[in-house]
Amino acid sequence: MCGIVGYIGARKPLPILMDGLRRLEYRGYDSAGLAVIDAEGRLEIRRATGKLHNLEESLRLAPADGWYGIGHTRWATHGRPTEENAHPHRDSRGDIVVVHNGIIENYLELKSELESLGHGFETETDTEIIPHLIEENFQGSLEEALRRAVGRMKGIFAIAAIARSDPGKIVAARQGPPVVVGIGQDEYFVASDIPAILSHTRDVFFLQDGDMAVLTPAGVRLMDFDGRPVQRTLSRILWDPVLAEKGGYRHFMLKEIFEQPRAVRDTITNRIGQDSGRVFLDEMQISPEQFRAFRDARIVACGTSWHAALVGKFMIEKLARLPVEVDYGSEFRYRDPLVGPDTLTILISQSGETADTLAAQREAKRKGSPTLSICNVMGAMMSREAAGVLMTHAGPEIGVASTKAFTAQLAALFLLALYIAQVRGELDAAASRAMARQLLALPAKMERLLSQSEPYDELVKHLFKATDFLYLGRGIHYPIALEGALKLKEISYIHAEGYPAGEMKHGPNALIDETLPVVVIATADPSDPASLSRFEKTLSNIEEVKARGGRVLAIATEGMQTAARHSDDVLWVPPAPELLLPLLGVIPLQLLAYHIAVRRGCDVDQPRNLAKSVTVE
């Protein structure tokens, strides 16, 4: 969750560290800090609470300079977001400095032990024990001291450390949260995420659990926690650095909403033949015979990815006729799940590093279930541990509230559903070709939807003051109702709930009055009788709301005017098959949440108490 960045090379480190922190601020913004060491061994540390501009002001008032350094932006776990608790943290002598992402579960035990040895502590954080533990083991080599220290720690951690008494060196370690090492021209970087260093280099190593890296001006050495040398494959990141910039948009979230057609197009390109309809999934160690033998599937995810999983359940069951259950990553392993070799476990995570979903993957593998990951970051731990990988190509997503990663996940799930259906003989060639054409046409429909000048400014004038929202959907559109409610909660701080439309009479009707806006996903495929039947029932639910004084905003398919006659306001989407309508229906909900949040003066890209990549449990 926290952001880490480090640099050593010929350039001045401060601008690089601050730029890296700015690009990592989506991972946490309770406080920020950095430490630099100059050629004479002088150590400078600056820390500040709140957003990064407070650290910039601290540096303006008390400039710092150095030869190399490390930085950190914090999402608080242990200890309040105060300047004292901000990273970097030091040892007793002010010689060793550490930044950390993760949780040290046995820190109280270690703290008590270190205090008995004479160490004094100044903060409430678990991180502060790390530099003291390194100090206790230090005999001239920072990497050896850190290696001994990590052997004492329980929990998960990504660490970067520097020491005045072992100069010209940054040492990093990983056990859980991601660590990426960047290789430049006679300069080297360490970070917790690719965007921090993408403008400087595209050549990176991804550390694996139990890895350490030693960065010096001469290069990078990799070893395990036992000190044995290891080798990791150098990866070339193909993301365009421009994708990590706002590009003239007011917020990253708005830019990423408008990038969705490109993200979906890039995710499906070269994976499906328009003429044949055949799906090609290359990074797959799960054989067609295994796909045919699976008796069921589990999809495991968290947050927005869990909503994508719910949509994926409808896609896979409808097309491949394979039973699917959906689990929260945070719950999966605690219920002793019934999975084995005849169950396919699908993990969905934008970062590929979500702690709960990774733990679920390892539980499934322990029970013999083949795992397949859908993620957006090359080299992520989840993809390295999976038997099959389906990469989305959304590019870096900076806004904390996920948008383009979600629709790219839906596109990937539809591809997977088609692939499984074809392998299992559930779709003939004609049906496959028809599905392929519809999928390939979808990005253009998304572009048309986004090009329309919908009246959001006028619409939100009477909505932004509401204290509660209700979102309703049926069938495959119920997860989209959940996602719309989550987006509104995340960025506008308005309480919102998503509900199956048919469950209204079982309780939620009691909430409806003239102050409650009700958003109804009333899209349908006019050529599909089952979809039209669902649509008619949804219209009945709208009438239930209207009869009780509620104000209805419908998301409806172009041409289906009955939705407009039953609603107060309508946002239209282009027609599409039932299984692909979620990729269109979610876009107005994203824009609605965005415009309401802007009208309320909220921090759209960095909503309070949240961070982008949840790498701690």
mmCIF file of N, CA and C in Angstrom, residues 66 185 204 355 388 418:
data_model
loop_
_atom_site.group_PDB
_atom_site.id
_atom_site.type_symbol
_atom_site.label_atom_id
_atom_site.label_comp_id
_atom_site.label_asym_id
_atom_site.label_seq_id
_atom_site.Cartn_x
_atom_site.Cartn_y
_atom_site.Cartn_z
ATOM 1 N N GLY A 66 22.162 15.410 -1.872
ATOM 2 C CA GLY A 66 22.890 14.185 -1.590
ATOM 3 C C GLY A 66 23.355 13.497 -2.851
ATOM 4 N N GLN A 185 21.177 3.650 -17.465
ATOM 5 C CA GLN A 185 22.543 3.792 -17.959
ATOM 6 C C GLN A 185 23.412 4.321 -16.826
ATOM 7 N N VAL A 204 13.603 -3.702 -16.053
ATOM 8 C CA VAL A 204 13.418 -3.925 -14.617
ATOM 9 C C VAL A 204 13.579 -5.397 -14.256
ATOM 10 N N ALA A 355 -2.714 -8.756 -1.474
ATOM 11 C CA ALA A 355 -2.276 -9.736 -0.475
ATOM 12 C C ALA A 355 -3.301 -10.841 -0.246
ATOM 13 N N GLY A 388 -1.633 -20.385 -15.538
ATOM 14 C CA GLY A 388 -2.087 -19.673 -16.723
ATOM 15 C C GLY A 388 -2.190 -18.197 -16.422
ATOM 16 N N LEU A 418 -15.190 -17.442 -23.679
ATOM 17 C CA LEU A 418 -15.244 -17.945 -25.053
ATOM 18 C C LEU A 418 -14.255 -19.097 -25.255
#
